[in-house]
Coordinates of C-alpha atoms and ligand atoms in Angstrom, one line a residue:
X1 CA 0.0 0.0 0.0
X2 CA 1.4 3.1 -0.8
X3 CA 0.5 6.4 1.0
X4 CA 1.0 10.1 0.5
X5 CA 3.0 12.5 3.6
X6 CA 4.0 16.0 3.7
X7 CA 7.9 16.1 3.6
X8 CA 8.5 19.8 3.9
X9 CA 6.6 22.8 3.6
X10 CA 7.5 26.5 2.5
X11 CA 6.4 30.0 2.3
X12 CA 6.8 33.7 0.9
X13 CA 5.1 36.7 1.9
X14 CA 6.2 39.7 -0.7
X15 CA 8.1 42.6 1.1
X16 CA 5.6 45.4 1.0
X17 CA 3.2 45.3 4.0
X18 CA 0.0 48.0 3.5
X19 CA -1.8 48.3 6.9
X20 CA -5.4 49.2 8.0
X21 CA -3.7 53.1 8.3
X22 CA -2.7 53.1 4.6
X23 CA -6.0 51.8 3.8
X24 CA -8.3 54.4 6.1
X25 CA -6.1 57.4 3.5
X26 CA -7.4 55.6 0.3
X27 CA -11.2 54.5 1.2
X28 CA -14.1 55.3 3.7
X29 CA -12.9 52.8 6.7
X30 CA -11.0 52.7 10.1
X31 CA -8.9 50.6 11.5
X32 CA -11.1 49.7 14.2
X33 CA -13.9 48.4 11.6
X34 CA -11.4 46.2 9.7
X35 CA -9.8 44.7 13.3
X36 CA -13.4 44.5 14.5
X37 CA -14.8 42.8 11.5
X38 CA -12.5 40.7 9.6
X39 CA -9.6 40.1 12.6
X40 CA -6.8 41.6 9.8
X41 CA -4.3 44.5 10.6
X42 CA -2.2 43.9 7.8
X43 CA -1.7 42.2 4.4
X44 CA 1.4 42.0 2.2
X45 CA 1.4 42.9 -1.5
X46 CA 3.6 42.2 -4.3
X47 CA 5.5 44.8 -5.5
X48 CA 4.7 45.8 -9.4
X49 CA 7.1 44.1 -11.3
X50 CA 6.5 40.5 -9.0
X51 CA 4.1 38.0 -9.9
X52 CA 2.6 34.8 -8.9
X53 CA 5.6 32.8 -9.8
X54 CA 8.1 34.6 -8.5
X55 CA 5.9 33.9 -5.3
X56 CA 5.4 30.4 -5.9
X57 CA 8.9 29.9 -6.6
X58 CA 10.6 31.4 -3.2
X59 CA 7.7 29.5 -1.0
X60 CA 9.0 26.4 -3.4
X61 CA 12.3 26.6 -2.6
X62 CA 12.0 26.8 1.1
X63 CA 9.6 23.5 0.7
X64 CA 12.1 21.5 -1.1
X65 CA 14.7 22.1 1.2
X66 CA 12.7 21.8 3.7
X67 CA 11.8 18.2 2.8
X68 CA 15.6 17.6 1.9
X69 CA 14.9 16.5 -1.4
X70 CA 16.9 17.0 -4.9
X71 CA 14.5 19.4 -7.3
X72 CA 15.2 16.6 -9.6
X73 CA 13.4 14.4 -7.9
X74 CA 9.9 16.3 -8.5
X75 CA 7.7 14.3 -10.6
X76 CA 4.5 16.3 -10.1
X77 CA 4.1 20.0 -10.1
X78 CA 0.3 20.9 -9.2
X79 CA -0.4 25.1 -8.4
X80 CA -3.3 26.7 -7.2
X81 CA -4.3 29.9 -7.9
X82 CA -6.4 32.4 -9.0
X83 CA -4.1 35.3 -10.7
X84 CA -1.8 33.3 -13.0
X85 CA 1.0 35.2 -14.3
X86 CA -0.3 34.3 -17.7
X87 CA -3.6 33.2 -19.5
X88 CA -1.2 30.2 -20.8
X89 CA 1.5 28.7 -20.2
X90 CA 0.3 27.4 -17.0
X91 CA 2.0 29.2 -14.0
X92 CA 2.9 25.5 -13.1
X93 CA 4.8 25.2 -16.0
X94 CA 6.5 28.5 -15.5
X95 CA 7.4 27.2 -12.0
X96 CA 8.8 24.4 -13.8
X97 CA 11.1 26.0 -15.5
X98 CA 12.8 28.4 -12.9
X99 CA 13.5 25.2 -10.8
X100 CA 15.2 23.6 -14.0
X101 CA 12.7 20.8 -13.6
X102 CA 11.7 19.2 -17.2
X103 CA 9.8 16.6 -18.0
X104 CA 7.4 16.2 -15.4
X105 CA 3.3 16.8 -15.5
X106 CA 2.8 20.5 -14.3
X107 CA -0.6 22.2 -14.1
X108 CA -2.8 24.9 -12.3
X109 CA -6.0 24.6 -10.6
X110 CA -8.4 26.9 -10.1
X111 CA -10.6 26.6 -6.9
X112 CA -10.2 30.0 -5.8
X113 CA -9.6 29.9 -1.4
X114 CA -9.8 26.4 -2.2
X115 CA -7.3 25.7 -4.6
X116 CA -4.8 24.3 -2.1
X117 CA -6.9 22.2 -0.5
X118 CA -8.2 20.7 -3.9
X119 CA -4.3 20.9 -5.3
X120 CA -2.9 18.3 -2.2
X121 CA -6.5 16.5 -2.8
X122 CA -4.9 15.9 -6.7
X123 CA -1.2 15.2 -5.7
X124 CA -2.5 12.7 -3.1
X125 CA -4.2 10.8 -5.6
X126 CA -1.5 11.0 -7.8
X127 CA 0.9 9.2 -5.2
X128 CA -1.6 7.1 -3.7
X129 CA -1.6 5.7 -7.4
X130 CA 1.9 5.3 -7.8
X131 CA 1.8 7.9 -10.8
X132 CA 4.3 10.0 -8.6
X133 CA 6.1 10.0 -5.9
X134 CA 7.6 13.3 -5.4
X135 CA 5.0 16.3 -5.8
X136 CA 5.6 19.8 -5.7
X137 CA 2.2 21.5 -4.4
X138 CA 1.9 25.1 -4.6
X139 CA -0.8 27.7 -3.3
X140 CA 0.4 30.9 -4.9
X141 CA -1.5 34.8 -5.2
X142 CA -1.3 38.3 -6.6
X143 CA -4.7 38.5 -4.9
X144 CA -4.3 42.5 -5.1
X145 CA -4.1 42.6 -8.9
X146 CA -7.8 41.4 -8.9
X147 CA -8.9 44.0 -6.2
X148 CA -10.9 47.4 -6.7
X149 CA -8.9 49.6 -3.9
X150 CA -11.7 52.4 -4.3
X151 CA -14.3 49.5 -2.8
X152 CA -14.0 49.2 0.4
X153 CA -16.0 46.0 1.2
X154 CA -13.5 44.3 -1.0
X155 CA -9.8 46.3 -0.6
X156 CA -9.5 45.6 2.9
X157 CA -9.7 42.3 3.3
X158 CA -7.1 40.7 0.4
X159 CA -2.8 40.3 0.5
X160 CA -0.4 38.2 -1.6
X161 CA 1.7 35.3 -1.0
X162 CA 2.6 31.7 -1.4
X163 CA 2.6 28.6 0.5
X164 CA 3.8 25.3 -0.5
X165 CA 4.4 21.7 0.5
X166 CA 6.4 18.5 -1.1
X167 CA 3.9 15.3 -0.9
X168 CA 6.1 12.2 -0.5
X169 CA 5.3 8.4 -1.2
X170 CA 5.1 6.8 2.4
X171 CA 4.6 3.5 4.3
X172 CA 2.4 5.2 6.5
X173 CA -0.2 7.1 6.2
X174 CA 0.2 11.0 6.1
X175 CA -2.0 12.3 4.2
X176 CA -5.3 10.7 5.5
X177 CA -8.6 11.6 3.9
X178 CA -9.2 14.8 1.5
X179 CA -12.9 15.9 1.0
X180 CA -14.1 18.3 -1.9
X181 CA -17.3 19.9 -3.1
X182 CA -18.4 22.5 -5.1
X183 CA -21.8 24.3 -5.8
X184 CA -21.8 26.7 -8.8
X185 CA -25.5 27.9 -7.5
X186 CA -23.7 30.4 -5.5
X187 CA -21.2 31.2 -8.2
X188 CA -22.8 35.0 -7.9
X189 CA -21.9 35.6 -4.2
X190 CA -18.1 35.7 -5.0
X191 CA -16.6 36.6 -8.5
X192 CA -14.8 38.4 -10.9
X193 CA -17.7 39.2 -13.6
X194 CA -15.3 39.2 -16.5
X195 CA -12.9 37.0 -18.0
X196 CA -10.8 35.4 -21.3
X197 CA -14.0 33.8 -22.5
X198 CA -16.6 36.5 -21.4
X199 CA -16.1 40.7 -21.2
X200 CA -13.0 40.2 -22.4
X201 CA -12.2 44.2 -23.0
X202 CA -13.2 44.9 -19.2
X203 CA -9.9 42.9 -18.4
X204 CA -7.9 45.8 -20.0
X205 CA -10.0 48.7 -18.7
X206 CA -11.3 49.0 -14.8
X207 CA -13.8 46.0 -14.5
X208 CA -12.2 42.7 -13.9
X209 CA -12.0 43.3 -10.3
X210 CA -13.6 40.6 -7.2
X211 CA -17.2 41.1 -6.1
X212 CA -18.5 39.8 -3.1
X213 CA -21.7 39.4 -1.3
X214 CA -19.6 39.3 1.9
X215 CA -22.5 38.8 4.2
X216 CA -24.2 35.9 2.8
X217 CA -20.7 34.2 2.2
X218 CA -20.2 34.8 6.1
X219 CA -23.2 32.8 6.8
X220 CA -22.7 29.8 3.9
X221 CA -19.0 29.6 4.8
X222 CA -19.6 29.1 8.8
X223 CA -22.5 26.4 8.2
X224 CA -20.5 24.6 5.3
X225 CA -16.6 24.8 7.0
X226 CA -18.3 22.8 10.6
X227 CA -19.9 20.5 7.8
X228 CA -16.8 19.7 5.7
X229 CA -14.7 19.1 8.7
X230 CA -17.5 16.8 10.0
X231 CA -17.4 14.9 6.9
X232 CA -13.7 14.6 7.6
X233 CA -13.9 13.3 10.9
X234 CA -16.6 10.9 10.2
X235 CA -14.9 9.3 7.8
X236 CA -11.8 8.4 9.4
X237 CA -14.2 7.6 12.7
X238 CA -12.4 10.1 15.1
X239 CA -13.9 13.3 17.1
X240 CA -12.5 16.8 16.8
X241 CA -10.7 16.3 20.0
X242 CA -8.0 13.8 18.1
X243 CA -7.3 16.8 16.4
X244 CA -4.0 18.5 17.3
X245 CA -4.7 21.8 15.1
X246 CA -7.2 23.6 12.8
X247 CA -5.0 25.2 9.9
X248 CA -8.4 27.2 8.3
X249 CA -8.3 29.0 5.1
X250 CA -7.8 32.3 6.6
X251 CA -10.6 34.3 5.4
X252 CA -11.9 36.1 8.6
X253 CA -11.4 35.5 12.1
X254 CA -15.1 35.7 12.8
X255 CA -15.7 32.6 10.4
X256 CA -13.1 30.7 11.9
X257 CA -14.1 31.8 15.8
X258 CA -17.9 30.4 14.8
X259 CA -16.9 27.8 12.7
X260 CA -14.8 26.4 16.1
X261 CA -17.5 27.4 18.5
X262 CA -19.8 25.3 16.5
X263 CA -17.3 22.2 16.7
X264 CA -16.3 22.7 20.0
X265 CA -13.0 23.5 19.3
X266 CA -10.9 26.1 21.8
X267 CA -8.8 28.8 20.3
X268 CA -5.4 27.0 21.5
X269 CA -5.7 24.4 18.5
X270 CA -6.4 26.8 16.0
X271 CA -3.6 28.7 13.7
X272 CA -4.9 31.7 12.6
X273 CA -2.8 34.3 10.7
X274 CA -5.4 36.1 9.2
X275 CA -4.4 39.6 11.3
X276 CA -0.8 39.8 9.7
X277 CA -1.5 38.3 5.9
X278 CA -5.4 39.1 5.5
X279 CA -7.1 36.4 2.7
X280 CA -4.3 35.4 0.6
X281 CA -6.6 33.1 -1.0
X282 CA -4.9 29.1 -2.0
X283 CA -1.9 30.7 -0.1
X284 CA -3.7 30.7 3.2
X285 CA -3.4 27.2 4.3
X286 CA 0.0 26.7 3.2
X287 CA 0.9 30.2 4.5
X288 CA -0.4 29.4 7.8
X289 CA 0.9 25.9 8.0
X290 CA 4.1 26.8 7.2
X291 CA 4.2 29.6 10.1
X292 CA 3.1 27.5 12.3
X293 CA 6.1 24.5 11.5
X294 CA 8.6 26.8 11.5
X295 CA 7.6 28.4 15.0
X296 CA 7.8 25.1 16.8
X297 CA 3.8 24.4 17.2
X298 CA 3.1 21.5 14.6
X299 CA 5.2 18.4 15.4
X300 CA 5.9 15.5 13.5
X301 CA 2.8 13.0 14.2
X302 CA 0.2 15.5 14.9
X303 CA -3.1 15.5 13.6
X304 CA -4.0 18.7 11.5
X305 CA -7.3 19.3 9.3
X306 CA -7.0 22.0 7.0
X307 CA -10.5 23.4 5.8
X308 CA -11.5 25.6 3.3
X309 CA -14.4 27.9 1.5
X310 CA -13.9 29.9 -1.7
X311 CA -15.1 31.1 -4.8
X312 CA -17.2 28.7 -6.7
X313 CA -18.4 28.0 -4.4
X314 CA -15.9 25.4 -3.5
X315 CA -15.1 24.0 -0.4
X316 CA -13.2 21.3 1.4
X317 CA -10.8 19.7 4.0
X318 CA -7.9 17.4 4.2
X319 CA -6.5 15.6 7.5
X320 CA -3.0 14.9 7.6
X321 CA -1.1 13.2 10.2
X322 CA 2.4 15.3 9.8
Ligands
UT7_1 O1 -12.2 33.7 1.1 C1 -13.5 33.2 1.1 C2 -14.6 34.1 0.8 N1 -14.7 35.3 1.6 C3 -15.5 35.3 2.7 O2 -15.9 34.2 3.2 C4 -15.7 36.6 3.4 C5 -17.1 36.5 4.1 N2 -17.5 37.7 4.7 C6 -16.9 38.5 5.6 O3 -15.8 38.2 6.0 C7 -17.7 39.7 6.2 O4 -19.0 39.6 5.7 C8 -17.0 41.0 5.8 C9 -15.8 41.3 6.6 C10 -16.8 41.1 4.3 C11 -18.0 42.2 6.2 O5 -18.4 42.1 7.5 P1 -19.9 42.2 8.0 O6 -20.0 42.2 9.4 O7 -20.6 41.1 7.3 O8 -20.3 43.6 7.4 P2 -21.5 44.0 6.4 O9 -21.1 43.6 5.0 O10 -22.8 43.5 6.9 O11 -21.4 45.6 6.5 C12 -21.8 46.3 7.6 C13 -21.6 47.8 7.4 C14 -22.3 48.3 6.1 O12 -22.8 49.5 6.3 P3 -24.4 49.7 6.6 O13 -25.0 49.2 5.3 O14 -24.7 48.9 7.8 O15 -24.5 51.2 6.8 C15 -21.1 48.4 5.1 O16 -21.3 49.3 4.1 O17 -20.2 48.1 7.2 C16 -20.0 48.8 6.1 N3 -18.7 48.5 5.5 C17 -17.5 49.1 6.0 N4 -17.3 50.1 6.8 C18 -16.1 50.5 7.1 C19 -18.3 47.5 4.6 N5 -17.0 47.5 4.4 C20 -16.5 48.5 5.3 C21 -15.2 49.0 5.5 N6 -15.0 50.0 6.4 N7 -14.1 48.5 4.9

């Protein structure tokens, strides 16, 4: 039998951070609002001339040494994103490259705050079926590009960045069960209204930028995140309190304080970095792990479920003994 483990993880968070002060000079909010409603205080954003790759490719270097593995050795590249560097080549395949990998299956996938959960759901598989054994898994943003900063229901909430993890054949399991749904009813409550196929021309003027129904999202996301990580526990026959930590896509603190209250879950098993990165979308999980291996709170044989809620609407979770 052949399972699937995280070997290493990485991140990168681009140099420039914008706080809720620099916001409160460019629209109608405070400081106190944004603290109050969404939990963030800051957000990083990538400087003009950096994109999504250049992201993705820092956050992948950090994960490959982090697993100790040769670059070589990558048989599997699978990104998630939402602001590609490009409308083609994949930004997989431009990863690719800079790491002087060749050869090897690359793609994108596009679940929106999802995507990484949806991306290690993929390269799971992948190993699982012996089709790789060394995967490269990336959640990578230019979230900012996509945002209206004259609308302030939107500006303040959004950062950049890039999380990533390698996802190594094993004899035990690591990766244990990943769940994934998706309901395009609510595709209106979170969107960007224009795109290759569709309103092509508002993509070079001023109207390819995210709308949100942010109130109605709060209310689907808290109902379907304590569902999704039900589903999780269920089928692998635990209760939440096997859980070491809840790495949640970090959207809003709010969502993740009800989303725990409703499990039962107390703050102390929860890593939330919403306040210092905002929503970087399919970087927030990897983000977030990431942090939290490198400051000395997940171990090596904990229990972690990562959940997320997105655009799509998508949504999902993945446990993973580390
Ligand atoms: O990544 C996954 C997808 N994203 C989400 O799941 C986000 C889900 N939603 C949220 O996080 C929250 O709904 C928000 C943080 C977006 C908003 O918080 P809220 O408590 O739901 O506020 P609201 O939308 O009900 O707005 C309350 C008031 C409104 O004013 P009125 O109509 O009551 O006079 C807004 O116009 O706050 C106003 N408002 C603001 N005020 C100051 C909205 N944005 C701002 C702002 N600063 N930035």
């Amino acid at each position: 039998m052949i399972y699937s483990r995280i070997a290493g993880t990485g991140s990168y968070l681009p140099d420039k951070v914008v706080t809720n002060a620099d916001l409160e000079k460019i629209v109608d909010t405070t400081d106190e609002w944004i603290r109050e409603r969404s939990g963030i205080h800051q957000r990083h954003v990538a400087a003009d001339d950096e994109t999504t790759c250049d992201l993705a490719e820092h956050a992948a270097r950090r994960a490959i040494e982090a697993a100790g593995v040769e670059a070589g050795s990558i048989d599997l590249i699978v990104l998630a994103t939402t602001t590609p560097d490009l409308v083609f080549p994949s930004t997989a395949c431009l990863l690719q490259e800079r790491l002087g990998i060749h050869d090897c299956a690359a793609f994108d996938i596009q679940a929106v705050c999802t995507g990484f959960v949806y991306a290690l759901s993929v390269a799971d598989k992948f190993v699982r079926t012996g089709a790789a054994r060394c995967a490269l898994v990336v959640g990578a943003e230019t979230f900012t590009r996509i945002i209206d900063w004259s609308d302030r229901k939107t500006c303040v909430l959004f950062g950049d960045g890039a999380g990533a993890v390698i996802v190594e054949a094993a004899d035990a399991p690591g990766v244990l069960s990943t769940h994934l749904h998706a309901d395009g009813r609510y595709a209106d409550l979170l969107l960007v209204p224009a795109g290759v196929s569709k309103d092509y021309q508002k993509l070079r003027g001023h109207g390819a930028f995210v709308r949100m129904e942010g109130n109605q999202l709060f209310k689907v996301a808290v109902n379907t995140l304590s569902g999704i990580v039900e589903e999780a526990l269920t089928a692998n026959g635990i209760g939440i309190d096997a859980v070491d930590w809840l790495i949640p896509h970090q959207a809003n603190k709010r969502i993740i304080a009800a989303t725990a209250r409703k499990l039962g879950l107390s703050d102390e098993r929860i890593i939330v970095t919403v306040a210092e990165h905002g929503n970087t979308s399919a970087a927030s999980i990897p983000l977030a792990l990431d942090v939290a291996v490198r400051d000395g709170r997940v171990k090596r044989g904990q229990l972690l479920l990562l959940e997320a809620f997105g655009g799509g609407l998508t949504w999902g979770a993945a446990l993973v003994r580390y």
